[in-house]
PDB file of C-alpha atoms in Angstrom:
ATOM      1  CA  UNK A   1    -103.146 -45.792  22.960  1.00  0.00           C
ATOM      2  CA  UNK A   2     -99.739 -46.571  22.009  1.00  0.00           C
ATOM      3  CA  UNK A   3    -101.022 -50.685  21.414  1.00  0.00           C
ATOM      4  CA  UNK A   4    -103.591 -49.721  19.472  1.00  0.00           C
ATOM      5  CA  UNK A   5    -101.493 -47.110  17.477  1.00  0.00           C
ATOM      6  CA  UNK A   6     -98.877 -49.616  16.315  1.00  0.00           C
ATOM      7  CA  UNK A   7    -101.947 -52.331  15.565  1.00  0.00           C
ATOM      8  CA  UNK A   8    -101.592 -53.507  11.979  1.00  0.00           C
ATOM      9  CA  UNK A   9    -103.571 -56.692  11.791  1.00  0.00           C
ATOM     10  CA  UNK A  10    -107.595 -56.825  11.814  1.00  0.00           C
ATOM     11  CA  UNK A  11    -110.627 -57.805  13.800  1.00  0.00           C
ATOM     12  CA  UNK A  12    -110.234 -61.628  12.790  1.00  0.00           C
ATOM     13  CA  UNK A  13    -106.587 -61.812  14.863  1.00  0.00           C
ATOM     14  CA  UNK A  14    -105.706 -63.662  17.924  1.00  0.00           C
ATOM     15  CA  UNK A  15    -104.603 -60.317  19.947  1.00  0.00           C
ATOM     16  CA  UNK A  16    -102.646 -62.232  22.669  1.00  0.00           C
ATOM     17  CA  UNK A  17     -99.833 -60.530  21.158  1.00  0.00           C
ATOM     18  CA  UNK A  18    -101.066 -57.242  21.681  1.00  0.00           C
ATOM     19  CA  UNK A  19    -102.448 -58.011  24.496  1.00  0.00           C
ATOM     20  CA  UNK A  20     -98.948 -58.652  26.005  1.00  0.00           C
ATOM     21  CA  UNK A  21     -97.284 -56.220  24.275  1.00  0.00           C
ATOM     22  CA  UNK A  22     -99.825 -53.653  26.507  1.00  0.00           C
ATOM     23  CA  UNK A  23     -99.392 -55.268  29.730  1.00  0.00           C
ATOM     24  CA  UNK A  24     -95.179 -55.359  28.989  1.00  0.00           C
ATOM     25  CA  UNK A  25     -95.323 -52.077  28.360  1.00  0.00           C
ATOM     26  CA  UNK A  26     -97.207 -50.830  31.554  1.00  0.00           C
ATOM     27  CA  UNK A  27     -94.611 -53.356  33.517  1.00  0.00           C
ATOM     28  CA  UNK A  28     -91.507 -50.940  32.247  1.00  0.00           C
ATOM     29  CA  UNK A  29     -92.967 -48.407  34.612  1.00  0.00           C
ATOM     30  CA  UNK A  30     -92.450 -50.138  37.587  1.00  0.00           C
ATOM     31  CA  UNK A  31     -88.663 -50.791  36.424  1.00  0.00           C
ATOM     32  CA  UNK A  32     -88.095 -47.108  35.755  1.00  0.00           C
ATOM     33  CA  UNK A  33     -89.583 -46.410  39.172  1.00  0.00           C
ATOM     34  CA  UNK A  34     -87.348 -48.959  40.604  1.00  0.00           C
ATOM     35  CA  UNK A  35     -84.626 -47.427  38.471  1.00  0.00           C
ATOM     36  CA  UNK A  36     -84.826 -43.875  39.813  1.00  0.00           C
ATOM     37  CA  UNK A  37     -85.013 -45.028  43.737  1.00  0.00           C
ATOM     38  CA  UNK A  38     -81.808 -47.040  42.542  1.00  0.00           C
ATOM     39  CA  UNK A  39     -80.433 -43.817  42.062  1.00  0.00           C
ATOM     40  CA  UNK A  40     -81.385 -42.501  45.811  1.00  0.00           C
ATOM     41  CA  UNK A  41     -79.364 -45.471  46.717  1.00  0.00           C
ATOM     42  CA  UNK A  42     -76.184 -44.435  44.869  1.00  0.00           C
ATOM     43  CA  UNK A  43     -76.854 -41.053  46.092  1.00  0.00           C
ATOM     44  CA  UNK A  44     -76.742 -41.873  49.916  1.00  0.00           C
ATOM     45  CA  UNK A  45     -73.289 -44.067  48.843  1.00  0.00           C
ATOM     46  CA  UNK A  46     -71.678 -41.240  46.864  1.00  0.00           C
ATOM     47  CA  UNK A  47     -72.167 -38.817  50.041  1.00  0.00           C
ATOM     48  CA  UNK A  48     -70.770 -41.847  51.983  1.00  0.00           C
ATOM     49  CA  UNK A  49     -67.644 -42.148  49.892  1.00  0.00           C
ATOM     50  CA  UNK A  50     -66.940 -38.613  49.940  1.00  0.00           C
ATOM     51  CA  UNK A  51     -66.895 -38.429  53.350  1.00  0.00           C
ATOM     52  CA  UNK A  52     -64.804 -41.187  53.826  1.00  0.00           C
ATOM     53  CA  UNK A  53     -62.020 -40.358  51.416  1.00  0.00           C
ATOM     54  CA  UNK A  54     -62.290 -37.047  53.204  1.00  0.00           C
ATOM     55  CA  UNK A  55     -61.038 -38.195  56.369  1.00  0.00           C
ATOM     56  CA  UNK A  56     -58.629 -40.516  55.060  1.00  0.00           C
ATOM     57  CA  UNK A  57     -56.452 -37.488  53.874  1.00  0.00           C
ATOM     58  CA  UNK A  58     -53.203 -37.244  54.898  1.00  0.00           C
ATOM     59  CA  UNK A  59     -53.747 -33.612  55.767  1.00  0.00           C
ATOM     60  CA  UNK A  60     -56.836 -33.920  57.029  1.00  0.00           C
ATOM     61  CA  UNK A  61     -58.996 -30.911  58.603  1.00  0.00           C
ATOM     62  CA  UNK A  62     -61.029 -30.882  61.472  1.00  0.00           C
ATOM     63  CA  UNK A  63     -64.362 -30.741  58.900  1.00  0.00           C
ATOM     64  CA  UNK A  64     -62.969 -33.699  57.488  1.00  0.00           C
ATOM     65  CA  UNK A  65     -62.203 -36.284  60.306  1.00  0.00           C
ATOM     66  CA  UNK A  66     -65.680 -34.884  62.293  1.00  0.00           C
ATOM     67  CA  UNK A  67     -67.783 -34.059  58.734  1.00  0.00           C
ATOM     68  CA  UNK A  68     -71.281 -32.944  58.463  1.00  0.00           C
ATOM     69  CA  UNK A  69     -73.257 -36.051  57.613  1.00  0.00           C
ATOM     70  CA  UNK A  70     -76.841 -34.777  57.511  1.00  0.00           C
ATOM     71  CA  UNK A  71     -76.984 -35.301  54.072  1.00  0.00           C
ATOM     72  CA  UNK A  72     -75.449 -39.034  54.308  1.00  0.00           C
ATOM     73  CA  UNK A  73     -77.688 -40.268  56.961  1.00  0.00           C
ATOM     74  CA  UNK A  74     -80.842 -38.721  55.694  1.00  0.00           C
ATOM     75  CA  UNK A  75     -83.848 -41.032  57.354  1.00  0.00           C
ATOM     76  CA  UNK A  76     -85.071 -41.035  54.371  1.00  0.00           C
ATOM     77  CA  UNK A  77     -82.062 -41.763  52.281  1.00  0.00           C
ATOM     78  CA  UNK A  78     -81.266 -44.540  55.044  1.00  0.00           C
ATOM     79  CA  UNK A  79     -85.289 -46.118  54.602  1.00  0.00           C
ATOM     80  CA  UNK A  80     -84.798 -46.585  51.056  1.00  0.00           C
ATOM     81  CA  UNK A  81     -81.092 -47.654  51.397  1.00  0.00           C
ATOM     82  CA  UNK A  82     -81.883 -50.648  54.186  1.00  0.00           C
ATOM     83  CA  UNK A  83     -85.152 -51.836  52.403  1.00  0.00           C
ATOM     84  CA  UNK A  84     -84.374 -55.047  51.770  1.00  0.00           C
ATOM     85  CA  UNK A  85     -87.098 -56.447  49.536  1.00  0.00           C
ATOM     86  CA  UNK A  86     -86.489 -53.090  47.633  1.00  0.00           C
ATOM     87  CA  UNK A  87     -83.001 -53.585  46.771  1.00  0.00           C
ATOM     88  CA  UNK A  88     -83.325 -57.583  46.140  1.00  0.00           C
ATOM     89  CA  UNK A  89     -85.952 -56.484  43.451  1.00  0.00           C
ATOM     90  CA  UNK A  90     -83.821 -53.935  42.044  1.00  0.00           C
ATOM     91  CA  UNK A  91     -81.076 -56.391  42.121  1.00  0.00           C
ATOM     92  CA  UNK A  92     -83.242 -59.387  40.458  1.00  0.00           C
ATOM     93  CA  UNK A  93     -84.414 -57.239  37.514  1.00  0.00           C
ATOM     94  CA  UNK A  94     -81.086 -55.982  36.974  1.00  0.00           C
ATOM     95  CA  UNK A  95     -82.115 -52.205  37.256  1.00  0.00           C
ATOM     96  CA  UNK A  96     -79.509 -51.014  39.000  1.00  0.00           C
ATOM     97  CA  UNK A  97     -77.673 -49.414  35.940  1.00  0.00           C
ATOM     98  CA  UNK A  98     -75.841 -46.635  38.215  1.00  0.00           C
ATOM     99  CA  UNK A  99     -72.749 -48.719  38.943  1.00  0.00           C
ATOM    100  CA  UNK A 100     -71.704 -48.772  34.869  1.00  0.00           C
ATOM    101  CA  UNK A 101     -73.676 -45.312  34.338  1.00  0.00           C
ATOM    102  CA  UNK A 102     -72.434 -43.827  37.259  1.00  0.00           C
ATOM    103  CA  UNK A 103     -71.331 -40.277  35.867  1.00  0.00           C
ATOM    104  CA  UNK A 104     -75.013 -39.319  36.431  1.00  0.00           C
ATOM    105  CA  UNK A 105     -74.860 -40.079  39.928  1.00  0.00           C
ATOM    106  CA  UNK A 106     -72.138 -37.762  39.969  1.00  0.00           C
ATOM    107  CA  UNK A 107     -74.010 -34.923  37.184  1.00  0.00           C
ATOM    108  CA  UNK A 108     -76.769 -35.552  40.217  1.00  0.00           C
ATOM    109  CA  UNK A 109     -74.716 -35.175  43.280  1.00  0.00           C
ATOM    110  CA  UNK A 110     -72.819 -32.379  42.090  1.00  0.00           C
ATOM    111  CA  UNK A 111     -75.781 -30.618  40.973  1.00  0.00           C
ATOM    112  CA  UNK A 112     -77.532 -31.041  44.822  1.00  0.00           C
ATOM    113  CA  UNK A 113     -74.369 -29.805  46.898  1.00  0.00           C
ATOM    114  CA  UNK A 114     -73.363 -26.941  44.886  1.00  0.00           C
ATOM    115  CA  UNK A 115     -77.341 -25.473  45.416  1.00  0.00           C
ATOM    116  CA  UNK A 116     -78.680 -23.041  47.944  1.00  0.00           C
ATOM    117  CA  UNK A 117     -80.866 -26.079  48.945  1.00  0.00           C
ATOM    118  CA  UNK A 118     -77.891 -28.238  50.076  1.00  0.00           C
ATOM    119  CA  UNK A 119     -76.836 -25.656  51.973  1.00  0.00           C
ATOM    120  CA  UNK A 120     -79.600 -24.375  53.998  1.00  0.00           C
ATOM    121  CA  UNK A 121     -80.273 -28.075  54.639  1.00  0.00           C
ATOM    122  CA  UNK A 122     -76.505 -28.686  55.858  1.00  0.00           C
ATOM    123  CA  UNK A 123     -76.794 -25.373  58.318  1.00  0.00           C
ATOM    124  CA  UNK A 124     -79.615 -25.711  59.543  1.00  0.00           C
ATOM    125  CA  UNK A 125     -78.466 -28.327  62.603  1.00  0.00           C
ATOM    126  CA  UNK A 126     -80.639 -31.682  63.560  1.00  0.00           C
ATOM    127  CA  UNK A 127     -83.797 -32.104  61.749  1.00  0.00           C
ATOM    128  CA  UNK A 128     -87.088 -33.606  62.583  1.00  0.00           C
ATOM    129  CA  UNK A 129     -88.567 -36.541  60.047  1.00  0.00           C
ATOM    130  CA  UNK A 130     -90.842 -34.391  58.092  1.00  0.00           C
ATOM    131  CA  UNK A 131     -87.938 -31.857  57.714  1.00  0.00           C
ATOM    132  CA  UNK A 132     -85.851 -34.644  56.371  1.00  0.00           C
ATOM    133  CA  UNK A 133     -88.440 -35.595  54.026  1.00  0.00           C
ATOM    134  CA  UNK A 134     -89.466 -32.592  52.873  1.00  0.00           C
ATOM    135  CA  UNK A 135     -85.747 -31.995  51.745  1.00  0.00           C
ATOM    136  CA  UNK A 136     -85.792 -35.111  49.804  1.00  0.00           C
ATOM    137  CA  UNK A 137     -89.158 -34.370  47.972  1.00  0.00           C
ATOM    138  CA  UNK A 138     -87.540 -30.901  47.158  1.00  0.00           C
ATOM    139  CA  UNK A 139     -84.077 -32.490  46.027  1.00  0.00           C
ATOM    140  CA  UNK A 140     -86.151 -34.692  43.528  1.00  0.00           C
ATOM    141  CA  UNK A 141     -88.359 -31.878  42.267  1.00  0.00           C
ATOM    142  CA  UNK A 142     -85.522 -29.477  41.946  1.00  0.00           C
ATOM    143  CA  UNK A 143     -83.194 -31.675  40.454  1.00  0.00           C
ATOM    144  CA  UNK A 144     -83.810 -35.155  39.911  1.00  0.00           C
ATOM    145  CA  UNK A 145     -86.936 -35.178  38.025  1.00  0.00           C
ATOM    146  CA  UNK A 146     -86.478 -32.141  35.421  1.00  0.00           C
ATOM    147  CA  UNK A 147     -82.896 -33.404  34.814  1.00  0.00           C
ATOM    148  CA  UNK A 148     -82.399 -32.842  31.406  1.00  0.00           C
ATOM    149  CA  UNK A 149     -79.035 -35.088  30.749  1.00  0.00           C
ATOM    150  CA  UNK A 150     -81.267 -37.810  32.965  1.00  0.00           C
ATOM    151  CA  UNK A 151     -84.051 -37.481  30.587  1.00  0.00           C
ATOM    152  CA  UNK A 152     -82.086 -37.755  28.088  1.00  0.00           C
ATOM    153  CA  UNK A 153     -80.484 -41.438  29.739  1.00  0.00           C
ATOM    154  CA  UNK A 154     -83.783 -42.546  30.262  1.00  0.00           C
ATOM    155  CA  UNK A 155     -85.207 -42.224  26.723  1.00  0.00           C
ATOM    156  CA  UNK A 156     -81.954 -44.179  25.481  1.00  0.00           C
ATOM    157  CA  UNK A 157     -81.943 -46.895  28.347  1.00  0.00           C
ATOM    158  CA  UNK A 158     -86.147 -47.558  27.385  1.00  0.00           C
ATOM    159  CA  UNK A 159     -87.846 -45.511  24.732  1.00  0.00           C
ATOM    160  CA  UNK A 160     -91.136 -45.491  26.712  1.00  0.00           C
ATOM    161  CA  UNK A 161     -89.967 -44.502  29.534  1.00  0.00           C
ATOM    162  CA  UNK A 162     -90.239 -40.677  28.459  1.00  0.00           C
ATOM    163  CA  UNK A 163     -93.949 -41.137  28.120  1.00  0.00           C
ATOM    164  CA  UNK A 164     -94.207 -42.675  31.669  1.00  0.00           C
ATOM    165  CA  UNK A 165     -91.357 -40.442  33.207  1.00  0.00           C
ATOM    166  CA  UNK A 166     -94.212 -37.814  34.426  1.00  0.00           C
ATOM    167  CA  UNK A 167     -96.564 -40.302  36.083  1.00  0.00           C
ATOM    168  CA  UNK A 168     -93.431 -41.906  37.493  1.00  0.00           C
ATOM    169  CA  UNK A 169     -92.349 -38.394  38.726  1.00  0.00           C
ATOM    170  CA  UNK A 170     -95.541 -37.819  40.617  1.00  0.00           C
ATOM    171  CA  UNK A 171     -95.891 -41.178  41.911  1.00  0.00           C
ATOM    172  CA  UNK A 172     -92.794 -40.882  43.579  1.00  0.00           C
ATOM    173  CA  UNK A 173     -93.622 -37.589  45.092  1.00  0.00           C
ATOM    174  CA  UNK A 174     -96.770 -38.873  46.544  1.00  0.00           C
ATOM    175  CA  UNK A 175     -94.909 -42.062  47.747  1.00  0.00           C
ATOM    176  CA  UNK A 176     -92.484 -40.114  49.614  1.00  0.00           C
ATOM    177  CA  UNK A 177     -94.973 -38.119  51.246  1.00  0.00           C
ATOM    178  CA  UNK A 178     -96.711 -40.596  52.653  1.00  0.00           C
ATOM    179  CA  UNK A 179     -93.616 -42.245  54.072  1.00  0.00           C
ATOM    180  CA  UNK A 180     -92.984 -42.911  57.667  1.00  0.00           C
ATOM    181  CA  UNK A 181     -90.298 -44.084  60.031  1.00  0.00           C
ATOM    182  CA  UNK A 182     -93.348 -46.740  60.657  1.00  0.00           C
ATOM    183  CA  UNK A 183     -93.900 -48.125  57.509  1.00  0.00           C
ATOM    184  CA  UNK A 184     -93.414 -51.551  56.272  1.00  0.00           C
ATOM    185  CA  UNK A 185     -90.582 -52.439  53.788  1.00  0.00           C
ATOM    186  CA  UNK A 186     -93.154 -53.337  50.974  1.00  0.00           C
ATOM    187  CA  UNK A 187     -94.336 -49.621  50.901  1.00  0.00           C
ATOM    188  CA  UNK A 188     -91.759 -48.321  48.710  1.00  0.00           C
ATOM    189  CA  UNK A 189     -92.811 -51.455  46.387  1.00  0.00           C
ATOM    190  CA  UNK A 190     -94.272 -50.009  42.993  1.00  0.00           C
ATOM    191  CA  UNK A 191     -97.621 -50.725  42.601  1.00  0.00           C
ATOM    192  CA  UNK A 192     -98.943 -50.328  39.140  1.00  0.00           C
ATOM    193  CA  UNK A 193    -102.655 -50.881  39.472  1.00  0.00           C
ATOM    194  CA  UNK A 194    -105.472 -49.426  42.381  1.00  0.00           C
ATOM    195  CA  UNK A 195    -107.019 -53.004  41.987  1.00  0.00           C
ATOM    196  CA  UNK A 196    -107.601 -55.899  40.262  1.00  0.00           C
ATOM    197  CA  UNK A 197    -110.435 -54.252  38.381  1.00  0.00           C
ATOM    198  CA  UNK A 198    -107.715 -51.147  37.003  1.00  0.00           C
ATOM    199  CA  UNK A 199    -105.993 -53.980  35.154  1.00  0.00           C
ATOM    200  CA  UNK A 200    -109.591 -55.846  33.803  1.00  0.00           C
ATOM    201  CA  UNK A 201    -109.957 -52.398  32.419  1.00  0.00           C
ATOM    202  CA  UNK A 202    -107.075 -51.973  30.577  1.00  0.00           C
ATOM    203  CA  UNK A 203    -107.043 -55.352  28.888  1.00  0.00           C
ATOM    204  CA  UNK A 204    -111.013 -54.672  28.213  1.00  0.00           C
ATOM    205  CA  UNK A 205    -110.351 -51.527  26.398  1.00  0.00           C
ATOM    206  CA  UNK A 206    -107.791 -52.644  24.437  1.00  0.00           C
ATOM    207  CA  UNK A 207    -109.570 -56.024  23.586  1.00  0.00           C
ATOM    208  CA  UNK A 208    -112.859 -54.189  23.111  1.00  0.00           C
ATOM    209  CA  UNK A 209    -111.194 -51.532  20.860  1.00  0.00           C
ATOM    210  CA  UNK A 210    -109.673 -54.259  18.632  1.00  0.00           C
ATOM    211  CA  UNK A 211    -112.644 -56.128  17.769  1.00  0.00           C
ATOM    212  CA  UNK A 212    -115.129 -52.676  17.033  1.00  0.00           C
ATOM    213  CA  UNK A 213    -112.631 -51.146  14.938  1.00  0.00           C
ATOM    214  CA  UNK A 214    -114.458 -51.006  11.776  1.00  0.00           C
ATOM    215  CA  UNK A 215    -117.762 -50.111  13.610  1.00  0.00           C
ATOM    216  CA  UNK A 216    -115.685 -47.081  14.971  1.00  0.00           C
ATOM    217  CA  UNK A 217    -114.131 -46.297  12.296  1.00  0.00           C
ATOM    218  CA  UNK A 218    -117.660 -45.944  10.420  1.00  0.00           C
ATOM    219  CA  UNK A 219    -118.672 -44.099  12.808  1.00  0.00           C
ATOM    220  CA  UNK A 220    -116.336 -41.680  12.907  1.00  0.00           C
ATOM    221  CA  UNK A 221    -116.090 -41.331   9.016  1.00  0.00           C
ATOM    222  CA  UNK A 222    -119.308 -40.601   9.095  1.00  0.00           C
ATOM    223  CA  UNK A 223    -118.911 -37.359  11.241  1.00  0.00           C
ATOM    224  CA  UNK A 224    -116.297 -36.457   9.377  1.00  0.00           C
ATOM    225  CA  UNK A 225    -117.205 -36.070   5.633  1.00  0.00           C
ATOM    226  CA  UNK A 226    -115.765 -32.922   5.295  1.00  0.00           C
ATOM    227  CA  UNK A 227    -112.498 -33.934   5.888  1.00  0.00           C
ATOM    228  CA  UNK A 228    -109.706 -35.118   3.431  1.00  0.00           C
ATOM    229  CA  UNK A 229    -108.730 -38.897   5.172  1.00  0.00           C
ATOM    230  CA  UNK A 230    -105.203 -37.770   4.751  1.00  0.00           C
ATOM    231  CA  UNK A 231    -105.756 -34.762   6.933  1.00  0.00           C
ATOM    232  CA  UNK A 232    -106.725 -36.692   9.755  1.00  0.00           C
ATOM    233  CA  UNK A 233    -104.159 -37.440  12.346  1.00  0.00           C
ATOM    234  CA  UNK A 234    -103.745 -41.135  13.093  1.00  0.00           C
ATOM    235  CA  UNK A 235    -103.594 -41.027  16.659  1.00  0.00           C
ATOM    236  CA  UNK A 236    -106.399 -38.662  16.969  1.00  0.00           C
ATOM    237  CA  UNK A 237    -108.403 -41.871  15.322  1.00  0.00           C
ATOM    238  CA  UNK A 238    -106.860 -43.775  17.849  1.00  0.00           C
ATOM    239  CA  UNK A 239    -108.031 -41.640  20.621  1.00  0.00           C
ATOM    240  CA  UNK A 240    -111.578 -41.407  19.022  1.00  0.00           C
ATOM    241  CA  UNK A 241    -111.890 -45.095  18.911  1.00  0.00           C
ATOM    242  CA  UNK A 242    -111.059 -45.350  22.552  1.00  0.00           C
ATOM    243  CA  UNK A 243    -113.337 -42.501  23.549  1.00  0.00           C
ATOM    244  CA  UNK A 244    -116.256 -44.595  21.760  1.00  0.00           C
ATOM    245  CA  UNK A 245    -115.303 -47.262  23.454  1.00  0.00           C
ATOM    246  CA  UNK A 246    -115.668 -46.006  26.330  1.00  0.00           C
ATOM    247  CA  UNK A 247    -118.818 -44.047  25.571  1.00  0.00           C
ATOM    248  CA  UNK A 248    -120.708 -47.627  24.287  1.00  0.00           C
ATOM    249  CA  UNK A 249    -118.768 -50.103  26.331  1.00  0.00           C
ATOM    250  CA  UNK A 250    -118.510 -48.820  29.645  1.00  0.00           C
ATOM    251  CA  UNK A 251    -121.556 -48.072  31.095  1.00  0.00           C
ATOM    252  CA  UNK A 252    -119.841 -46.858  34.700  1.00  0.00           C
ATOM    253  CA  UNK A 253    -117.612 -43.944  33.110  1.00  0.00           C
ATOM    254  CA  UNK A 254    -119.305 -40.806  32.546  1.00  0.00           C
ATOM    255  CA  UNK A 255    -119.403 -38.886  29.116  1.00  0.00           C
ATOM    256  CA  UNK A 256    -117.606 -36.095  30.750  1.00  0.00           C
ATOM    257  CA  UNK A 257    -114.657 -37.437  32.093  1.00  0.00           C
ATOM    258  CA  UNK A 258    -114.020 -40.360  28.694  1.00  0.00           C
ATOM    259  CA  UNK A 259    -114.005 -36.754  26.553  1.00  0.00           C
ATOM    260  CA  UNK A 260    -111.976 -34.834  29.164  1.00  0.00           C
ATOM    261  CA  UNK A 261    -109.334 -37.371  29.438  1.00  0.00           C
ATOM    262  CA  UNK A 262    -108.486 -38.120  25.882  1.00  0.00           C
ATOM    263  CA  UNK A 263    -108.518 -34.269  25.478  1.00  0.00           C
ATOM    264  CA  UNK A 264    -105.926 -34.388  27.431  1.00  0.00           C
ATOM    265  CA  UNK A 265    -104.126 -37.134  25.556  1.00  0.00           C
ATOM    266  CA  UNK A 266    -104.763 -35.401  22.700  1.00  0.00           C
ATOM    267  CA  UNK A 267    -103.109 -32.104  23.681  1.00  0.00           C
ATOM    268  CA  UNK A 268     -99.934 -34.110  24.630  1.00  0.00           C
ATOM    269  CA  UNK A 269     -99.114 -36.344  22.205  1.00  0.00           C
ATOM    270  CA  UNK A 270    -101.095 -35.095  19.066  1.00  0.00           C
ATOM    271  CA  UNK A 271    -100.925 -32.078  17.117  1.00  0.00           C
ATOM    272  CA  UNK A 272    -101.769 -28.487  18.332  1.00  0.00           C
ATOM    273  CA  UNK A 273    -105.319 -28.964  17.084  1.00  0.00           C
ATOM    274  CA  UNK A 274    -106.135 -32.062  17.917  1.00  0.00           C
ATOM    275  CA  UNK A 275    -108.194 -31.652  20.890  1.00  0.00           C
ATOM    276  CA  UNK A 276    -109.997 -28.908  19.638  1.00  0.00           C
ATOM    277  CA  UNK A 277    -111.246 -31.078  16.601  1.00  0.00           C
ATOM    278  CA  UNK A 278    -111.469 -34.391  18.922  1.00  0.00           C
ATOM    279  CA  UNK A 279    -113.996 -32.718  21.237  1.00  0.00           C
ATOM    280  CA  UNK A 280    -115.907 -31.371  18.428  1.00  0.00           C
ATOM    281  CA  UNK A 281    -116.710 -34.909  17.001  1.00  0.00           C
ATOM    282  CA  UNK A 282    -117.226 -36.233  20.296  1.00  0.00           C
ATOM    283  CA  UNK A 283    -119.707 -33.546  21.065  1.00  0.00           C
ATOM    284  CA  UNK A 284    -121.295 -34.806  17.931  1.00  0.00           C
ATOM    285  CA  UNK A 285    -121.520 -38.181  18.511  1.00  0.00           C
ATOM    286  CA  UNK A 286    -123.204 -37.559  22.106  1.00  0.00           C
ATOM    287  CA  UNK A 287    -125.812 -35.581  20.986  1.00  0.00           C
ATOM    288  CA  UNK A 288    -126.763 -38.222  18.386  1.00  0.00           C
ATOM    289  CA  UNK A 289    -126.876 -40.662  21.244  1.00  0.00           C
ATOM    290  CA  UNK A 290    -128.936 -38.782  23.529  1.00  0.00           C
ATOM    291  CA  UNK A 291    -131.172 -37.687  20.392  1.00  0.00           C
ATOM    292  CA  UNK A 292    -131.583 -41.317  19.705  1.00  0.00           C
ATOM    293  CA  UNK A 293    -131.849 -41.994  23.598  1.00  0.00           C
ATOM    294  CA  UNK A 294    -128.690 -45.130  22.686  1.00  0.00           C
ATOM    295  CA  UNK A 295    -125.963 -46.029  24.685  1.00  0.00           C
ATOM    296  CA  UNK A 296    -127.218 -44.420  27.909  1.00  0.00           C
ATOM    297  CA  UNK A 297    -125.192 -44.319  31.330  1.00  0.00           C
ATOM    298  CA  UNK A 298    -125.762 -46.196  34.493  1.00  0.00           C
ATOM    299  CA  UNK A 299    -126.112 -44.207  37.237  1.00  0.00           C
ATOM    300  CA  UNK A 300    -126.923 -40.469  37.999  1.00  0.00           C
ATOM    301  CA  UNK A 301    -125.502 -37.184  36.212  1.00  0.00           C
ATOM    302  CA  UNK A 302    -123.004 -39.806  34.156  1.00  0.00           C
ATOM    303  CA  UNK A 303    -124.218 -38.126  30.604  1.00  0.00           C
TER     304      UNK A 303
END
């Protein structure tokens, strides 16, 4: 959506340009998921350091030279912390950005041991694994991912990475439920597609998009006489095209879920009626093709 929205040449181009531009743009996810489990590194170190000054003080208390360092040694804190393939990546893309940014490791930090969270955790004695991980997952949810100040950083460090921040979120969340104290190093390695095929697809769409423009865009004019051109949203022409795409270029997908998806595109990035009038031309468009029995699914129930 957001190649084809900031297309300006025609169906004649070479779209190797674009065609990067899309595949550059889905590779800044991995680097902001990289990014974030960056920051459960420096997280793990910061709880280190503390503890460590702590008992270096003159006047030192019992709780500081014996501390409480459940929260330090965290299994799961210490399985992203010793992955070695993880932080060699992280250090040969250079997305470590915590050690000049580092006041929102401490925003963070601060923010986890002053909560009721922190402190149940730190009471509650030794923990299993899943207890352990379940803590993380909550720590993240709670605090990490709805950040505000860290949403903030990330839409200055990359501007897209505010549209990918949610799938990011949730990807890590499932990641770190799966862990185990038994899996290899290479599972916390981002994986951006299911297959080989997930990445054919995007670079078809886009590619098949591009060169049926105009036939789209007729078609879609043509539903939509009663409107003023200038009244039509550009990205909900975007979204059309792509849906008609889909609808005449991908046999496999079923009518349902093309219109259900870009509805929801629609009702996140486009205006408050936008989905409403997208599923009404869609709806139109459909019933023309089953009327004219064209551009008919493979497979059962896909209309």
């Amino acid at each position: 959506m957001q190649t084809l929205f900031a297309f300006t040449g025609s169906e004649s181009d070479n779209f190797k340009k674009d065609e990067k531009f899309l595949f550059n743009s889905i590779g800044k996810m991995s680097d902001l998921y990289l990014t974030i489990l960056a920051l459960f590194i420096e997280l793990q170190k910061k709880a280190n350091s503390k503890l460590e000054r702590s008992q270096k003080k003159l006047l030192a208390t019992e709780e500081d030279i014996n501390p409480n360092r459940k929260f330090a040694d965290n299994t799961v804190l210490e399985l992203i912390s010793n992955n070695a393939t993880l932080k060699e990546t992280i250090a040969d893309r250079k997305l470590n950005c915590w050690d000049l940014d580092f006041e929102y490791v401490d925003i963070i930090y601060k923010t986890i041991i002053e909560s009721d969270l922190y402190k149940d955790y730190m009471a509650n004695g030794v923990s299993n694994f899943k207890e352990e991980k379940d803590f993380i997952i909550d720590v993240y949810t709670a605090f990490i991912a709805p950040n505000d100040k860290l949403f903030d950083y990330f839409e200055d460090k990359q501007i897209t990475w505010v549209d990918d921040l949610p799938v990011i979120n949730t990807a890590i969340v499932k990641k770190l439920n799966k862990l185990k104290p038994s899996k290899t190093e290479h599972f916390l390695m981002p994986t951006l597609y299911k297959d080989e095929e997930d990445k054919i697809f995007a670079k078809d769409l886009l590619l098949k998009t591009l060169l049926n423009t105009s036939k789209f865009s007729k078609e879609i004019d043509a539903k939509t006489t009663n409107w003023d051109s200038d009244r039509l949203a550009s990205l909900d022409k975007v979204l059309l095209k792509m849906a008609i795409c889909e609808f005449q270029k991908f046999p496999s997908i079923p009518v349902k879920v093309t219109i259900n998806e870009y509805l929801e595109i629609a009702k996140q990035y486009s205006t408050p009626k936008s989905s409403v009038f997208i599923n009404g031309i869609l709806d139109k468009i459909v019933k023309e093709y089953n009327a004219n029995n064209i551009h008919n699914k493979i497979g059962r129930g896909l209309m």
